XYZ file of C-alpha atoms in Angstrom:
537
model
C -34.874 -8.274 -23.389
C -31.431 -9.769 -22.662
C -29.067 -8.326 -20.111
C -26.765 -6.991 -22.858
C -29.505 -5.610 -25.147
C -29.160 -1.922 -24.117
C -25.380 -2.073 -24.585
C -25.777 -3.793 -27.967
C -28.107 -1.011 -29.079
C -25.639 1.591 -27.876
C -22.755 0.106 -29.871
C -25.008 -0.334 -32.923
C -25.846 3.386 -32.721
C -22.170 4.185 -32.219
C -21.301 2.186 -35.338
C -23.751 4.231 -37.413
C -22.369 7.528 -36.124
C -18.633 6.795 -36.061
C -18.010 3.696 -38.186
C -17.167 1.864 -34.965
C -16.484 -1.421 -36.766
C -14.308 -1.396 -39.926
C -16.424 -2.202 -43.018
C -14.098 -5.073 -44.016
C -14.612 -6.824 -40.658
C -16.350 -10.195 -40.980
C -19.611 -10.836 -39.154
C -17.913 -13.429 -36.932
C -15.228 -10.962 -35.878
C -17.779 -8.177 -35.509
C -19.825 -10.279 -33.075
C -16.666 -11.044 -31.109
C -15.603 -7.393 -30.925
C -19.115 -6.439 -29.828
C -18.783 -8.846 -26.902
C -15.375 -7.388 -26.086
C -16.874 -3.895 -26.199
C -19.563 -4.861 -23.719
C -17.570 -6.948 -21.251
C -14.091 -5.428 -21.438
C -14.608 -1.824 -22.485
C -17.959 -1.682 -20.669
C -16.538 -2.771 -17.323
C -13.362 -0.688 -17.639
C -15.397 2.439 -18.412
C -17.692 1.841 -15.449
C -14.736 1.215 -13.132
C -12.903 4.343 -14.308
C -16.135 6.331 -14.026
C -16.685 5.309 -10.395
C -13.032 6.012 -9.595
C -13.356 9.603 -10.769
C -16.801 9.889 -9.244
C -15.208 9.116 -5.878
C -12.167 11.345 -6.484
C -14.181 14.358 -7.661
C -16.535 14.051 -4.717
C -13.882 15.630 -2.478
C -13.748 18.931 -4.423
C -17.522 19.149 -4.556
C -17.838 18.306 -0.861
C -15.191 20.931 -0.028
C -17.231 23.811 -1.445
C -20.477 22.348 -0.056
C -19.762 22.403 3.679
C -16.878 20.024 4.343
C -14.410 22.918 4.536
C -16.139 24.379 7.584
C -17.164 21.102 9.224
C -13.656 19.577 9.143
C -11.690 22.820 9.479
C -10.003 22.497 6.064
C -8.585 26.006 5.991
C -5.279 27.186 4.567
C -3.593 24.595 2.364
C -5.215 21.583 4.030
C -7.213 20.561 0.942
C -3.954 20.246 -0.976
C -2.515 18.099 1.817
C -5.563 15.824 1.671
C -5.112 15.475 -2.091
C -1.390 14.869 -1.584
C -2.060 12.000 0.839
C -4.382 10.458 -1.746
C -1.613 10.715 -4.347
C 0.897 9.074 -1.979
C -1.393 6.065 -1.575
C -2.101 6.047 -5.303
C 1.570 6.231 -6.370
C 2.975 3.589 -4.032
C 1.656 0.560 -5.894
C 1.425 1.753 -9.517
C 4.210 -0.115 -11.272
C 4.076 -3.268 -9.061
C 0.319 -3.404 -9.643
C 0.667 -3.334 -13.425
C 3.291 -6.081 -13.278
C 1.049 -8.148 -11.002
C -1.871 -7.740 -13.378
C 0.116 -9.565 -16.077
C 0.426 -12.535 -13.680
C -2.824 -12.671 -11.653
C -6.405 -13.108 -12.963
C -7.516 -9.522 -13.531
C -11.207 -10.527 -13.496
C -10.864 -10.947 -9.726
C -8.025 -8.559 -8.951
C -9.611 -5.386 -10.389
C -13.170 -5.822 -9.013
C -11.795 -6.655 -5.543
C -9.832 -3.400 -5.542
C -13.001 -1.574 -6.567
C -14.925 -3.006 -3.619
C -12.168 -1.757 -1.325
C -12.099 1.840 -2.572
C -15.904 1.897 -2.581
C -15.921 1.012 1.123
C -13.233 3.592 1.922
C -15.248 6.209 0.008
C -18.260 5.310 2.112
C -16.170 5.729 5.254
C -15.262 9.283 4.168
C -18.857 10.294 4.824
C -18.401 9.605 8.529
C -15.041 11.227 9.290
C -15.110 13.684 12.181
C -11.887 15.617 11.715
C -9.007 16.467 9.394
C -6.751 13.608 10.549
C -9.412 10.974 9.920
C -9.975 12.428 6.454
C -6.241 12.114 5.709
C -6.288 8.433 6.682
C -9.355 7.598 4.576
C -8.080 9.405 1.487
C -4.777 7.522 1.700
C -6.612 4.195 1.591
C -8.934 5.367 -1.186
C -5.830 6.192 -3.241
C -4.022 2.952 -2.383
C -6.974 0.721 -3.283
C -7.719 2.663 -6.508
C -4.111 2.269 -7.683
C -4.776 -0.523 -10.153
C -7.909 0.952 -11.731
C -6.677 3.346 -14.397
C -3.461 1.644 -15.498
C -4.879 -1.826 -14.932
C -8.013 -1.265 -16.989
C -6.019 0.687 -19.561
C -3.630 -2.245 -19.928
C -6.518 -4.700 -20.372
C -8.306 -2.515 -22.938
C -5.119 -2.258 -25.000
C -4.675 -6.052 -24.840
C -7.961 -6.834 -26.625
C -8.082 -4.488 -29.618
C -6.278 -4.162 -32.923
C -4.438 -0.933 -33.657
C -7.144 0.428 -35.929
C -9.661 -0.053 -33.085
C -7.607 1.429 -30.252
C -8.159 5.156 -30.776
C -11.929 5.148 -30.391
C -11.969 2.600 -27.571
C -9.401 4.567 -25.602
C -11.429 7.735 -26.215
C -14.544 6.080 -24.800
C -12.510 4.830 -21.848
C -10.989 8.262 -21.243
C -14.447 9.885 -21.401
C -15.419 8.004 -18.258
C -13.093 10.332 -16.305
C -14.789 13.678 -17.143
C -18.152 11.918 -16.970
C -17.411 10.877 -13.384
C -16.327 14.432 -12.570
C -19.545 15.799 -14.092
C -21.869 13.376 -12.325
C -20.216 14.054 -8.953
C -20.964 17.756 -9.444
C -24.567 17.106 -10.426
C -25.120 14.712 -7.513
C -23.734 17.249 -5.039
C -25.890 19.955 -6.613
C -28.951 17.759 -6.192
C -28.060 17.020 -2.565
C -27.604 20.682 -1.613
C -30.674 20.777 0.621
C -30.682 17.148 1.810
C -30.193 16.850 5.602
C -31.867 13.503 6.372
C -30.519 10.586 8.398
C -28.341 12.867 10.487
C -26.017 13.441 7.518
C -25.204 16.699 5.761
C -25.308 17.153 1.964
C -21.551 16.647 1.499
C -21.719 13.424 3.541
C -24.567 12.093 1.427
C -22.411 12.623 -1.659
C -19.876 10.005 -0.472
C -22.695 7.615 0.458
C -24.265 7.884 -3.002
C -20.881 7.438 -4.690
C -20.233 4.236 -2.729
C -23.704 2.921 -3.588
C -22.872 3.375 -7.291
C -19.376 1.859 -6.994
C -20.092 -1.527 -5.394
C -22.524 -2.849 -8.082
C -19.923 -2.066 -10.754
C -17.471 -4.364 -8.963
C -20.123 -7.092 -8.905
C -20.548 -6.666 -12.681
C -16.786 -7.152 -13.026
C -16.775 -10.399 -11.043
C -19.422 -11.890 -13.353
C -18.486 -10.566 -16.797
C -14.902 -9.237 -16.937
C -12.851 -11.748 -19.017
C -9.150 -11.013 -18.225
C -6.768 -10.859 -21.267
C -7.189 -12.884 -24.515
C -4.408 -15.425 -23.953
C -5.578 -16.251 -20.399
C -9.338 -15.796 -20.516
C -11.539 -18.594 -19.189
C -14.735 -16.572 -19.532
C -17.856 -18.649 -20.052
C -19.278 -15.807 -22.148
C -16.862 -16.575 -25.007
C -16.969 -19.762 -27.083
C -13.728 -21.650 -27.671
C -13.743 -20.431 -31.264
C -14.119 -16.815 -30.080
C -11.244 -17.191 -27.601
C -9.012 -18.485 -30.370
C -10.088 -15.740 -32.769
C -9.529 -13.044 -30.130
C -5.931 -14.146 -29.753
C -5.204 -14.816 -33.433
C -6.473 -11.479 -34.690
C -4.095 -9.649 -32.343
C -1.124 -11.774 -33.402
C -1.942 -10.968 -37.005
C -1.847 -7.272 -36.093
C 1.642 -7.490 -34.566
C 0.757 -7.908 -30.878
C 2.995 -10.512 -29.288
C 2.549 -12.997 -26.460
C 3.834 -12.283 -22.984
C 7.617 -12.642 -22.787
C 7.533 -13.254 -19.028
C 9.280 -11.442 -16.205
C 13.070 -11.342 -16.080
C 15.964 -8.940 -15.607
C 16.036 -8.515 -19.386
C 12.732 -6.675 -19.101
C 14.439 -3.736 -17.362
C 16.957 -3.480 -20.176
C 14.269 -3.630 -22.858
C 12.345 -0.820 -21.224
C 15.325 1.402 -20.456
C 16.674 1.163 -24.025
C 13.345 1.904 -25.692
C 12.797 5.427 -27.002
C 9.075 4.945 -26.409
C 9.558 4.708 -22.656
C 11.441 7.987 -22.247
C 9.502 9.940 -24.859
C 5.987 8.943 -23.852
C 6.573 9.132 -20.099
C 7.578 12.784 -20.467
C 4.977 13.562 -23.097
C 2.163 11.918 -21.164
C 2.945 13.795 -17.974
C 3.152 17.176 -19.667
C -0.056 16.599 -21.625
C -1.964 15.601 -18.526
C -0.560 18.328 -16.274
C -0.615 21.337 -18.609
C -4.452 21.711 -18.551
C -4.576 21.349 -14.729
C -6.268 24.711 -14.190
C -9.262 23.702 -16.263
C -9.645 19.988 -15.614
C -8.577 19.525 -11.980
C -11.879 21.052 -10.869
C -10.725 23.097 -7.909
C -9.092 26.127 -9.684
C -12.063 26.583 -12.011
C -14.619 26.123 -9.224
C -12.801 28.502 -6.884
C -12.744 31.130 -9.634
C -16.493 30.736 -10.123
C -17.026 30.911 -6.364
C -14.991 34.140 -6.146
C -17.161 36.028 -8.623
C -19.678 38.505 -7.240
C -22.649 40.470 -8.555
C -21.630 43.330 -6.334
C -19.570 43.532 -3.108
C -20.670 40.939 -0.557
C -23.065 39.069 -2.878
C -21.851 35.985 -4.766
C -22.636 35.753 -8.457
C -23.342 32.017 -8.269
C -24.898 29.868 -5.551
C -23.092 26.756 -4.281
C -25.340 24.553 -6.423
C -24.583 26.634 -9.523
C -20.842 26.462 -8.839
C -21.112 22.659 -8.618
C -23.076 22.527 -11.874
C -21.010 25.084 -13.832
C -17.809 23.509 -12.576
C -18.555 20.466 -14.745
C -18.469 22.402 -18.047
C -14.760 21.811 -18.678
C -15.408 18.094 -18.282
C -18.416 18.239 -20.599
C -16.426 19.708 -23.507
C -13.575 17.209 -23.118
C -15.822 14.239 -23.965
C -16.720 15.187 -27.582
C -13.158 16.437 -28.011
C -11.835 12.990 -27.048
C -14.239 11.147 -29.341
C -13.730 13.391 -32.376
C -9.947 13.381 -32.034
C -9.963 9.567 -31.768
C -12.140 9.173 -34.875
C -9.854 11.502 -36.811
C -6.644 9.818 -35.618
C -8.005 6.341 -36.437
C -8.970 7.543 -39.906
C -5.579 9.129 -40.469
C -3.685 6.268 -38.770
C -1.752 9.023 -37.042
C -1.846 10.168 -33.411
C 0.459 13.173 -33.462
C -1.711 15.556 -35.487
C -4.534 15.825 -32.943
C -2.038 15.931 -30.100
C -0.311 18.887 -31.729
C -3.682 20.620 -32.103
C -4.479 19.964 -28.435
C -1.065 21.242 -27.384
C -1.644 24.546 -29.172
C -5.032 24.945 -27.442
C -3.372 24.316 -24.058
C -0.726 26.914 -24.799
C -3.287 29.579 -25.746
C -5.510 28.831 -22.737
C -2.633 29.016 -20.284
C -1.321 32.262 -21.807
C -4.711 33.903 -21.181
C -4.829 32.616 -17.602
C -1.303 33.847 -16.875
C -2.298 37.325 -18.112
C -5.543 37.073 -16.057
C -6.549 40.754 -16.267
C -8.924 40.176 -19.163
C -12.701 40.003 -19.513
C -14.898 37.363 -17.916
C -15.581 35.903 -21.379
C -11.862 35.564 -22.137
C -11.142 33.792 -18.839
C -14.118 31.476 -19.300
C -12.960 30.699 -22.858
C -9.455 29.932 -21.552
C -10.841 27.355 -19.114
C -12.903 25.845 -21.952
C -9.793 25.578 -24.148
C -8.082 23.597 -21.396
C -11.115 21.314 -21.167
C -11.197 20.752 -24.938
C -7.444 20.124 -25.126
C -7.733 17.505 -22.395
C -9.766 15.275 -24.745
C -7.040 14.431 -27.306
C -4.453 14.052 -24.511
C -5.420 10.382 -24.088
C -3.951 9.649 -27.536
C -0.495 9.566 -25.966
C -1.519 6.251 -24.381
C -2.755 4.862 -27.708
C 0.457 5.941 -29.415
C 2.577 4.310 -26.714
C 0.520 1.088 -26.805
C 0.835 0.792 -30.586
C 4.583 1.282 -30.632
C 5.005 -1.301 -27.858
C 2.752 -3.880 -29.525
C 5.606 -6.378 -29.564
C 6.266 -6.337 -25.798
C 3.351 -6.829 -23.396
C 5.368 -6.337 -20.199
C 7.288 -3.309 -21.487
C 4.000 -1.751 -22.545
C 2.444 -2.405 -19.130
C 5.460 -0.899 -17.334
C 5.521 2.150 -19.610
C 1.826 2.880 -19.117
C 2.173 2.363 -15.370
C 5.237 4.632 -15.260
C 3.392 7.387 -17.109
C 0.610 7.228 -14.555
C 2.888 6.764 -11.525
C 5.079 9.745 -12.392
C 1.956 11.742 -13.141
C 0.657 10.920 -9.674
C 3.978 11.943 -8.143
C 3.870 15.265 -9.980
C 0.239 15.753 -8.960
C 1.472 15.260 -5.410
C 4.301 17.798 -5.618
C 3.213 20.498 -8.083
C -0.118 21.517 -6.459
C 1.594 21.911 -3.089
C 4.038 24.389 -4.585
C 2.335 26.022 -7.568
C -1.376 25.707 -6.756
C -1.623 26.728 -3.107
C -5.224 27.342 -2.092
C -4.463 30.703 -0.500
C -3.512 31.968 -3.988
C -7.032 31.340 -5.292
C -8.449 32.308 -7.662
C -5.418 33.953 -9.348
C -2.971 31.009 -9.072
C -0.243 32.907 -10.937
C 2.456 30.341 -10.111
C 0.172 27.492 -11.172
C -0.783 28.935 -14.536
C 2.826 29.931 -15.245
C 3.954 26.358 -14.527
C 1.258 25.033 -16.859
C 2.321 27.480 -19.562
C 5.906 26.212 -19.449
C 4.670 22.608 -19.635
C 2.495 23.482 -22.629
C 5.527 24.813 -24.493
C 7.787 21.848 -23.658
C 5.273 19.178 -24.660
C 4.922 20.797 -28.089
C 8.625 20.083 -28.616
C 8.277 16.404 -27.663
C 5.690 15.611 -30.350
C 8.105 16.011 -33.306
C 10.712 14.052 -31.326
C 8.375 11.027 -31.162
C 7.453 11.439 -34.826
C 11.151 11.474 -35.734
C 11.875 8.213 -33.875
C 8.835 6.461 -35.303
C 9.623 7.478 -38.872
C 13.243 6.500 -38.365
C 12.044 3.001 -37.517
C 9.742 2.939 -40.550
C 12.739 3.749 -42.726
C 14.715 1.011 -40.979
C 12.035 -1.529 -41.839
C 11.965 -0.565 -45.491
C 15.732 -0.638 -45.842
C 16.022 -4.095 -44.266
C 13.119 -5.440 -46.336
C 14.808 -4.229 -49.526
C 18.181 -5.516 -48.301
C 16.975 -9.108 -47.977
C 14.937 -8.858 -51.158
C 11.751 -10.428 -49.853
C 8.070 -9.717 -50.274
C 6.638 -8.749 -46.836
C 3.153 -9.449 -48.180
C 3.955 -13.084 -48.910
C 5.139 -14.177 -45.486
C 6.846 -17.357 -46.713
C 8.910 -19.484 -44.359
C 11.990 -18.971 -46.566
C 11.537 -15.215 -46.208
C 11.273 -15.592 -42.433
C 14.591 -17.430 -42.255
C 16.269 -14.880 -44.500
C 14.981 -11.929 -42.490
C 15.988 -13.567 -39.210
C 19.486 -13.987 -40.618
C 19.682 -10.339 -41.671
C 18.343 -9.119 -38.320
C 21.100 -10.989 -36.469
C 23.709 -9.789 -38.939
C 22.823 -6.129 -38.457
C 21.969 -6.357 -34.758
C 18.604 -4.741 -35.265
C 14.919 -5.508 -35.299
C 12.258 -5.206 -37.939
C 8.870 -3.668 -37.309
C 5.319 -4.972 -37.461
C 2.832 -3.114 -39.608
C -0.875 -2.585 -38.950
C -2.177 -4.840 -41.709
C 0.755 -6.076 -43.817
C 1.186 -9.805 -43.245
C 4.673 -10.501 -41.859
C 5.665 -13.829 -40.267
C 5.375 -13.762 -36.499
C 8.942 -15.055 -36.228
C 10.206 -11.632 -37.328
C 7.818 -9.574 -35.205
C 9.902 -6.615 -34.125
C 9.883 -3.345 -32.376
C 7.708 -0.685 -33.960
C 4.542 -0.276 -36.082
C 4.382 1.443 -39.435
C 2.447 4.698 -39.088
C 1.571 5.032 -42.766
C 1.809 1.481 -44.083
C -0.728 2.255 -46.820
C 1.952 4.407 -48.463
C 4.455 1.532 -48.220
C 1.972 -0.983 -49.669
C 1.327 1.329 -52.622
C 5.064 1.716 -53.289
C 5.569 -2.044 -52.981
C 2.760 -2.786 -55.440
C 4.214 -0.288 -57.920
C 7.615 -2.001 -57.673
C 6.046 -5.414 -58.327
C 4.108 -4.056 -61.307
C 7.290 -2.553 -62.717
C 9.157 -5.841 -62.261
C 6.400 -7.852 -63.945
C 6.367 -5.420 -66.857
C 10.135 -5.790 -67.256
C 9.875 -9.598 -67.281
C 7.295 -9.465 -70.051
């Protein structure tokens, strides 16, 4: 059995269940994409999983003895999380610029080794101040993981493939949260080696993290245009790059002052940065772990007797993460099928709104509160589509896409640093009225941003059609004469044309935005040609 055989079987099963590979895909391309799935998506998922395994360990350790041992009373847990966010935020955007210049197959695994070692060190801290120092360095070294891996994943796949791959990648986050809870539950009564159960949790997490970095050093292939991986043939390297160019993804434009202008003028940057932050913050009460766990811990059978043991709180606290995984996968399958991201995001936004309304009211039955937390968990699944949407609409600009994705995550980290300190203070547990009210407002605002993004995208679709008709060319033909004519018209009108998902347009006119429903345009175009041919006869 080869080293990749289990992963090949997994993706074969996934193809049967979800139609993972488009039916029109050739066998040569299918074999290439399968390799990409294993080496790129496989590593990125494992790295993201270990990152959240290490992050979630703190919440589980807190309710399993760390609070008493390190004197983490009052709002100290929030301060520890805030220090992590400071370290995590500091290097976000520079890191995602660096990753477009340096070999990511060495850069990302090296960072993983570092945060694995700092996670291990957390097991041996003796006081609150030492914990603050370690969590800062865990955050700083984990900076490049999410946005770095996200950038790489979105550099290898065509638009029709992005939704499901990003859903799989996103699922590594709740999976890491779940496994951390289960590990801590299993270590509840372990007191060997002079370490307490919560200390063993950090040791086990580090033991899982380091081998993943080793996997990255050996198999992670960087981005298509720079890969030197020995696991790809020269033909596969060429095909990997060509298939993306044919789908509208452009080469790197390099770093210059013009990059700032391109980003600042793009509607995608401002729209998706705000939308991404609101979508990721609005379900905080259900997916952050701590509010849900502290509510479970506060429940009692009768005065003085807890309803759930510490182990049960650790196990039950993973339920919101469990439900977000199928939600992410199903929403991605649907959005890929529909070639539309906004529909599932609107559905998720409504679920967030309902869940937060119930939690603001609070004085309802146990079942209603539990259902509200589950709604937040489910709505967290489709939230990753904001990244797919942003990546698709920035297909033409690698650096602008990298900066936008990094900015979404960096600002999210900054808000995660500030908002919990003000709205989610631990002494307010389990009610968290200010926190749930803040989340409710975010839920309402993000619902407004979805139609804004749809408006801009459809405006650009209309722009493409008008310019195509204006120059009187056939976008399906892609002749050199048509390219010259379109270039002339673009300069004349001071605008840019768009790149569609599958319509063949010369790379010389690759422009700003993808067509969301190009199948409708193709149908209209074919009808116009048929009408013209009929008239000529």
